[in-house]
PDB file of C-alpha atoms in Angstrom:
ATOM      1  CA  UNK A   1       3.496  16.450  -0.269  1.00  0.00           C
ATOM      2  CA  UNK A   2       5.632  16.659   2.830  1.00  0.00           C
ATOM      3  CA  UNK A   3       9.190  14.978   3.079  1.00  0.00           C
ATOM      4  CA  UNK A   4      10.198  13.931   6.195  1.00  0.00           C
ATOM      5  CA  UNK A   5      13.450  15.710   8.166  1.00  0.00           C
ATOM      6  CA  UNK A   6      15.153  13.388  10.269  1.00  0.00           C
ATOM      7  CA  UNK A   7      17.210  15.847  13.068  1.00  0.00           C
ATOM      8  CA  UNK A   8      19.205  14.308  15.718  1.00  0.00           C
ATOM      9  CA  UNK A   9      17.214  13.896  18.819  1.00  0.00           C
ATOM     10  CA  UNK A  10      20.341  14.241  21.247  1.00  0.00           C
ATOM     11  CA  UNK A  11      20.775  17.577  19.850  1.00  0.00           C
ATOM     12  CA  UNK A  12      17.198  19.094  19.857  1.00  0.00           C
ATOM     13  CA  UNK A  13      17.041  18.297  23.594  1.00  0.00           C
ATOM     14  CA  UNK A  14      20.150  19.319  24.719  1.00  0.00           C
ATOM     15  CA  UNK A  15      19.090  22.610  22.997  1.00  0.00           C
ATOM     16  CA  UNK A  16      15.817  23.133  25.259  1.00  0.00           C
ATOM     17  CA  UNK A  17      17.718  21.195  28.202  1.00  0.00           C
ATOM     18  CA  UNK A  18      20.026  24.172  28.469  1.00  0.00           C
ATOM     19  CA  UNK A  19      17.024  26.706  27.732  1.00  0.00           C
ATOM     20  CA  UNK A  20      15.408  27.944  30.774  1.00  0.00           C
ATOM     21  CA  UNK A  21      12.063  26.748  31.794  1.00  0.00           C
ATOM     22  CA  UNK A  22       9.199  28.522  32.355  1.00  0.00           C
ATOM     23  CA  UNK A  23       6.340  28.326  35.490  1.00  0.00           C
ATOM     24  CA  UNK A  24       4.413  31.016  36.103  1.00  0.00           C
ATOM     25  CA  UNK A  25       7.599  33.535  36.742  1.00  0.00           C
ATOM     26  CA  UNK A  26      10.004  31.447  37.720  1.00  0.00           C
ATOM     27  CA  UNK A  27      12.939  30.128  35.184  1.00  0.00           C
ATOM     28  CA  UNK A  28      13.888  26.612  35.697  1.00  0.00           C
ATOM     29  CA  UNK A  29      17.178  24.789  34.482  1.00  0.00           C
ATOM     30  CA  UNK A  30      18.495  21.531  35.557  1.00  0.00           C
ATOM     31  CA  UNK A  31      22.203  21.126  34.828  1.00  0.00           C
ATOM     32  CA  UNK A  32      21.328  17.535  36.123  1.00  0.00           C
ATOM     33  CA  UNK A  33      18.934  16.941  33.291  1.00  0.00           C
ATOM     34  CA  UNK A  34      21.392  18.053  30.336  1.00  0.00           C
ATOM     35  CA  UNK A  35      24.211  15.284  31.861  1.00  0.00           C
ATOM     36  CA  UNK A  36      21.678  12.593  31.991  1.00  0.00           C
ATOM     37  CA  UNK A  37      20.444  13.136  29.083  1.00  0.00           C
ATOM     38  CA  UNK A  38      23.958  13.276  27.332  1.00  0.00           C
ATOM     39  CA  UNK A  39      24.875  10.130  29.278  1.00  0.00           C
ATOM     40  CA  UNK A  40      21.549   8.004  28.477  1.00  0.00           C
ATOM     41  CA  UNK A  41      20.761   9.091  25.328  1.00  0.00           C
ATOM     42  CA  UNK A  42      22.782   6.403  22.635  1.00  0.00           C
ATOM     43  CA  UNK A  43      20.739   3.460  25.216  1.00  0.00           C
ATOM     44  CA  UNK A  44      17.176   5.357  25.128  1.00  0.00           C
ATOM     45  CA  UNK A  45      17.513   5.535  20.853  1.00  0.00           C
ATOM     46  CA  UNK A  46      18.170   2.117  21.035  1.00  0.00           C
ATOM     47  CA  UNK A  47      15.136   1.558  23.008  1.00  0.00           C
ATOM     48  CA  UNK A  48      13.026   4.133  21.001  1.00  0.00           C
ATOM     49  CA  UNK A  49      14.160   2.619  17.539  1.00  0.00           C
ATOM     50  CA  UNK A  50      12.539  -0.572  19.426  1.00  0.00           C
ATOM     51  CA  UNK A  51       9.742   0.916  19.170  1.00  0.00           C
ATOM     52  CA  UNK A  52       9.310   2.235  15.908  1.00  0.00           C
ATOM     53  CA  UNK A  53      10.326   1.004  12.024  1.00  0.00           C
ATOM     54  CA  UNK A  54      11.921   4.724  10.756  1.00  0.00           C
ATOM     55  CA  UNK A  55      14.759   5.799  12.616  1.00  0.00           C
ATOM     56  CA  UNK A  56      13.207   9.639  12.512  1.00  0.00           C
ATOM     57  CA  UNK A  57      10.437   8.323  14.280  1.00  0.00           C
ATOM     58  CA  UNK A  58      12.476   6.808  16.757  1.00  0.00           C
ATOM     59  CA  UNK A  59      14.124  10.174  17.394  1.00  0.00           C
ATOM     60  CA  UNK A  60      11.601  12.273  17.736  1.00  0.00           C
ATOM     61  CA  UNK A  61       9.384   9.663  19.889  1.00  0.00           C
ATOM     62  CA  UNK A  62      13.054   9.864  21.964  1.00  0.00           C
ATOM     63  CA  UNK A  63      12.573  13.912  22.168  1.00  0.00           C
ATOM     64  CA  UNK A  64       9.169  13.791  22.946  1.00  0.00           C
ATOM     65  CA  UNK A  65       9.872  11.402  25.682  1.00  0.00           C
ATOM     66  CA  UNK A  66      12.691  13.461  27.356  1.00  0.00           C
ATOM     67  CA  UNK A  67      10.691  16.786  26.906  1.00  0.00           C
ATOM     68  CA  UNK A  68       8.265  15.133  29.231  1.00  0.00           C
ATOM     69  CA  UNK A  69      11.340  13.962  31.780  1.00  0.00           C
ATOM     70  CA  UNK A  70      12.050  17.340  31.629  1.00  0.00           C
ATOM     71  CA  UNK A  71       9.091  19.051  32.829  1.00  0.00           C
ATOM     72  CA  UNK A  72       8.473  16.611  35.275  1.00  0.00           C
ATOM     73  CA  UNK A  73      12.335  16.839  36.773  1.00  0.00           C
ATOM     74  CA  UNK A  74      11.356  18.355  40.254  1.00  0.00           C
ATOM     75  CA  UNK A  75       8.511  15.945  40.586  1.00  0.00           C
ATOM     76  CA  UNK A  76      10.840  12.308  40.090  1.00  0.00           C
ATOM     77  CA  UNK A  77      12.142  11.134  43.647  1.00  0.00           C
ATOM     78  CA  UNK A  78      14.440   8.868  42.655  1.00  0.00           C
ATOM     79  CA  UNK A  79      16.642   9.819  40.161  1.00  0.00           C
ATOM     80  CA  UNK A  80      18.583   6.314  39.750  1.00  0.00           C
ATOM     81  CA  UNK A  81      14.686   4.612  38.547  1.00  0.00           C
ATOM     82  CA  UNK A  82      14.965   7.936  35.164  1.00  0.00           C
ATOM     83  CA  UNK A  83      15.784   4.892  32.946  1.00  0.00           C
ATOM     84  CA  UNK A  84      12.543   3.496  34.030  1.00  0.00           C
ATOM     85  CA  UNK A  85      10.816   6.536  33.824  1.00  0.00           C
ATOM     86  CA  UNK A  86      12.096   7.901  30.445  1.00  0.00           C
ATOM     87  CA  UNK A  87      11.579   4.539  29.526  1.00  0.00           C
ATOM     88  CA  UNK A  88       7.607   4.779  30.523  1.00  0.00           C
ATOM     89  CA  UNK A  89       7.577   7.719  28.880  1.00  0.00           C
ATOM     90  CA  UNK A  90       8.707   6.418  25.163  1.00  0.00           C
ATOM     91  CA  UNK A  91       5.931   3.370  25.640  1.00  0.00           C
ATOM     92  CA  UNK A  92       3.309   5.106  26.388  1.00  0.00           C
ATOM     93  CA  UNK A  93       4.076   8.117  24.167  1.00  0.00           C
ATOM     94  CA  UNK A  94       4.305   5.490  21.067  1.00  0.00           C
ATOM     95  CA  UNK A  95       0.767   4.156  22.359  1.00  0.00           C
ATOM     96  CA  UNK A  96      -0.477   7.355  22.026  1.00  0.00           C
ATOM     97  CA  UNK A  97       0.799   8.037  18.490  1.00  0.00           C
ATOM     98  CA  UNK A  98      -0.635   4.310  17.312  1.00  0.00           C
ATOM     99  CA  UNK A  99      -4.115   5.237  19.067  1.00  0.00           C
ATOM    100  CA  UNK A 100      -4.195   8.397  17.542  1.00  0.00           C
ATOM    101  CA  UNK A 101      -3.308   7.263  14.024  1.00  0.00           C
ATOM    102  CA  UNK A 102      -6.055   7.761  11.247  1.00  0.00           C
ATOM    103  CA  UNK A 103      -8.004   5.338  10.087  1.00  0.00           C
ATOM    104  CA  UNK A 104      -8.161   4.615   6.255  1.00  0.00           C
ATOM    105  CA  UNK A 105     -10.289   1.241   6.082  1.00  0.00           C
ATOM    106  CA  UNK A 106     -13.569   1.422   7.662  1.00  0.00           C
ATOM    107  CA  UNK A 107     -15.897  -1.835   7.976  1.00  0.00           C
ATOM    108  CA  UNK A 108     -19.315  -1.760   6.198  1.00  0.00           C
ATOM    109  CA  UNK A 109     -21.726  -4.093   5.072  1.00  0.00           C
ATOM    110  CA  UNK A 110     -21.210  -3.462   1.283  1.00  0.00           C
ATOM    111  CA  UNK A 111     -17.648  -4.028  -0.378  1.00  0.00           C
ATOM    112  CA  UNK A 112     -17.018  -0.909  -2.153  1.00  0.00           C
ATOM    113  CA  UNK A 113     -15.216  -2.323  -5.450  1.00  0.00           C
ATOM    114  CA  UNK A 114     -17.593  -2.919  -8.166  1.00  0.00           C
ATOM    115  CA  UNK A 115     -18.872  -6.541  -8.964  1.00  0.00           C
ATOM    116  CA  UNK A 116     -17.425  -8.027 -12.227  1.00  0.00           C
ATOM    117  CA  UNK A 117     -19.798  -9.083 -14.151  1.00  0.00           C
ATOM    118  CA  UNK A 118     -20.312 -12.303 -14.544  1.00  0.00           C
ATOM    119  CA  UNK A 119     -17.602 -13.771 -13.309  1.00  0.00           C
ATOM    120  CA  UNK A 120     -14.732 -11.842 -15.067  1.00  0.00           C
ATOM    121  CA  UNK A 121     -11.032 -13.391 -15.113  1.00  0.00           C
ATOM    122  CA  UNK A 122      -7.648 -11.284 -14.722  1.00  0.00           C
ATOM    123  CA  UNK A 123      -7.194  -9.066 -17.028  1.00  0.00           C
ATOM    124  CA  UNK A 124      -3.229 -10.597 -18.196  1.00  0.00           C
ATOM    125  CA  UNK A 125      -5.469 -14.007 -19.159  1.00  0.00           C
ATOM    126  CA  UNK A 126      -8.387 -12.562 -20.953  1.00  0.00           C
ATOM    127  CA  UNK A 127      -5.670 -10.788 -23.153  1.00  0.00           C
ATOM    128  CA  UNK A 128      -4.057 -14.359 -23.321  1.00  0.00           C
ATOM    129  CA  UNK A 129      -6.946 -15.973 -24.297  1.00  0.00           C
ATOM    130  CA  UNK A 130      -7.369 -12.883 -26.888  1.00  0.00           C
ATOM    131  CA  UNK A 131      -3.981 -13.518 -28.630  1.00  0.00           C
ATOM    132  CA  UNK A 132      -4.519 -17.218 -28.661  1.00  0.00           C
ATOM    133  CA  UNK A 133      -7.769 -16.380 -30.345  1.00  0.00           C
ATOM    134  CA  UNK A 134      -6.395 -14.287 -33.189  1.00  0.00           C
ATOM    135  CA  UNK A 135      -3.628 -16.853 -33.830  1.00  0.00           C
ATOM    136  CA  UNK A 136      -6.065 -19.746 -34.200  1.00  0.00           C
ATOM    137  CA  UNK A 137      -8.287 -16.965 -36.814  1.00  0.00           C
ATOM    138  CA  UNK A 138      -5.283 -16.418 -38.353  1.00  0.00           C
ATOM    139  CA  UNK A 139      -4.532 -20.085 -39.220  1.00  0.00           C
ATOM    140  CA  UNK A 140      -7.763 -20.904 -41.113  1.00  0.00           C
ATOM    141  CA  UNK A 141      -8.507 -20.437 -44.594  1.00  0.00           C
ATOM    142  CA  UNK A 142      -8.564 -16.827 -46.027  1.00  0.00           C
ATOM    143  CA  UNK A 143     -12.162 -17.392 -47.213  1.00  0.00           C
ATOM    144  CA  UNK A 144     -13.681 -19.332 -43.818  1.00  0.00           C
ATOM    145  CA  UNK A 145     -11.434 -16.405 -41.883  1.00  0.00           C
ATOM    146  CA  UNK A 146     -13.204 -13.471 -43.403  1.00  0.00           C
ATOM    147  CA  UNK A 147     -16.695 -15.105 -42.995  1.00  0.00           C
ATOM    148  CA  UNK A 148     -15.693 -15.737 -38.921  1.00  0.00           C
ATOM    149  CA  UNK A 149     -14.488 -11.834 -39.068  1.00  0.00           C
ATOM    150  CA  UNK A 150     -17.438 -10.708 -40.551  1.00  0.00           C
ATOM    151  CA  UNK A 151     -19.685 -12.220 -38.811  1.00  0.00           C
ATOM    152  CA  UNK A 152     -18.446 -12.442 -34.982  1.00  0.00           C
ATOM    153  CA  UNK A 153     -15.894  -9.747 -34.733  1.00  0.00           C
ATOM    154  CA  UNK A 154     -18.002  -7.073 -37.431  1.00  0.00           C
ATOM    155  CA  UNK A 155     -21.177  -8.113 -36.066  1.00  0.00           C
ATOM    156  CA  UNK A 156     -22.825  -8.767 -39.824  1.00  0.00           C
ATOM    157  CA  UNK A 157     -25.958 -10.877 -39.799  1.00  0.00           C
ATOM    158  CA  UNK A 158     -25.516 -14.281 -42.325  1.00  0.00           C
ATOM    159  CA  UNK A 159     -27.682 -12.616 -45.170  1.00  0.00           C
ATOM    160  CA  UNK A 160     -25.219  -9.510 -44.742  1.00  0.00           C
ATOM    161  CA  UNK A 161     -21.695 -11.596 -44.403  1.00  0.00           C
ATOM    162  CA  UNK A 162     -23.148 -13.083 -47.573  1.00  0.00           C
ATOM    163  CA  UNK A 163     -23.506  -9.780 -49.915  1.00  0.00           C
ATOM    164  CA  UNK A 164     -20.352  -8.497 -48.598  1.00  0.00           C
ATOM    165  CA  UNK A 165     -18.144 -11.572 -49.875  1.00  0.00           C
ATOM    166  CA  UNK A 166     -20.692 -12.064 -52.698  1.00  0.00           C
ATOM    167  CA  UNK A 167     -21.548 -15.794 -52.013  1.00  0.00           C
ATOM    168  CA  UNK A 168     -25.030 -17.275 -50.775  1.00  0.00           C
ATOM    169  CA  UNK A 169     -26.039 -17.487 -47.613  1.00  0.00           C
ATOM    170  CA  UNK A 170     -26.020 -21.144 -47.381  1.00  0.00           C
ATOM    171  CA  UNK A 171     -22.123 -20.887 -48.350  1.00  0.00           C
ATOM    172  CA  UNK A 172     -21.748 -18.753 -45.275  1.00  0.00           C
ATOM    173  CA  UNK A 173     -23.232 -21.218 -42.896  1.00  0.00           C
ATOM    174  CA  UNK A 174     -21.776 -24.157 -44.318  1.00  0.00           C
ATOM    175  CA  UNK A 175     -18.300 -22.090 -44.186  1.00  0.00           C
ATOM    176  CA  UNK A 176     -18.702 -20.774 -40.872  1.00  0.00           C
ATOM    177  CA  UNK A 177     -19.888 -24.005 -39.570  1.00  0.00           C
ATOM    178  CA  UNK A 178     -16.325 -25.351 -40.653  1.00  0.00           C
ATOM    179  CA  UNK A 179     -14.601 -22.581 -39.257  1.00  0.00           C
ATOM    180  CA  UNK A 180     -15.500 -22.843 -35.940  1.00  0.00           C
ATOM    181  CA  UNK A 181     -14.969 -26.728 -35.817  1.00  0.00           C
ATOM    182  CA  UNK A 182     -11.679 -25.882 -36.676  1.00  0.00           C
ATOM    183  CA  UNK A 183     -11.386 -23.440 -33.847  1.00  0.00           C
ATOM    184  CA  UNK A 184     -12.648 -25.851 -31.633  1.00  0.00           C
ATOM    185  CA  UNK A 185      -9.947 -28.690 -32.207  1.00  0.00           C
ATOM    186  CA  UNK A 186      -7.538 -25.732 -32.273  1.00  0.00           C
ATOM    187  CA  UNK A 187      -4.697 -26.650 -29.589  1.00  0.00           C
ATOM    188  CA  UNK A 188      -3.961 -23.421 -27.978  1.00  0.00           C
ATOM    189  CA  UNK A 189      -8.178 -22.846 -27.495  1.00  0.00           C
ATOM    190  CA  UNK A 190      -8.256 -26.396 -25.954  1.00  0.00           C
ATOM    191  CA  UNK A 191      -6.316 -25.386 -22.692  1.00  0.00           C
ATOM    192  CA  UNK A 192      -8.104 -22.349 -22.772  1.00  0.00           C
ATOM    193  CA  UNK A 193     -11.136 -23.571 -21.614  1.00  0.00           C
TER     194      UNK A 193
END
């Protein structure tokens, strides 16, 4: 992972505005630059931070912008339109950054999340509707409570629910029958549905 160093703009270019440049062999300065630059430079962040949401962005869009001032310093005519220019400069630059940015979401004809089958609700109310479940269970009867456990929640057929609690089967349907009438009327299962 990469952190992000935020370095002051004004001093990074004042740095390679008093550096010579280089064209071919000849070594360029421009004293005229490094005063502008000094001069303009709290009013051109201002403008850059316009631009962008993180300060360090600002800056460095800033830097980039005056680099380019920079190496085209013999080529402006009119050095009282550099606001303009520098200005020009930090607009397009940005455009350049936003049309270059990647791309994470791409547009296709299938959605790539799986389906939920049929019709699944938010996880935070299914486990509502679970706990309101359990509490109903746990008001019935001990007897019509195991028969509901056994059968629904252990998966037991009525014939096996039977020789586990030692009762007939009939007992078990009758029982279970009653149970779930009871978890019908039950308040909390009413909203529920």
């Amino acid at each position: 992972m990469t952190t992000a160093v935020c370095t002051s703009a004004s001093d990074a270019t004042a740095r390679a505005a008093t550096r010579p440049a280089v064209r071919g062999t000849q070594t360029l300065t421009y004293p005229s630059f490094s005063s502008y630059m000094r001069a303009r430079q709290p009013v051109l962040l201002r403008t850059a931070r316009s631009l962008t949401a993180n300060p360090c962005d600002a800056e460095d869009l800033l830097q980039t912008a005056l680099t380019k001032t920079y190496v085209a310093w013999e080529r402006i005519e009119d050095h009282r339109a550099l606001d303009g220019y520098v200005r020009r400069a930090l607009l397009n630059t940005r455009t350049s950054q936003w049309r270059k940015r990647k791309v994470d979401e791409f547009a296709c004809d299938e959605l790539p999340e799986p389906e939920t089958a049929g019709g699944a609700e938010d996880p935070a109310e299914q486990q509502a509707l679970h706990d309101a479940m359990w509490r109903a269970i746990a008001k019935l009867p001990d007897r019509q409570r195991a028969m509901v456990v056994l059968r629904y929640y252990e998966d037991l057929s009525e014939v096996q629910t039977a020789e586990v609690l030692g009762v007939s089967v009939g007992t078990v349907k009758s029982a279970v029958s009653r149970a779930l009438g009871k978890l019908r009327e039950d308040p909390e299962l009413v909203l529920a549905r």
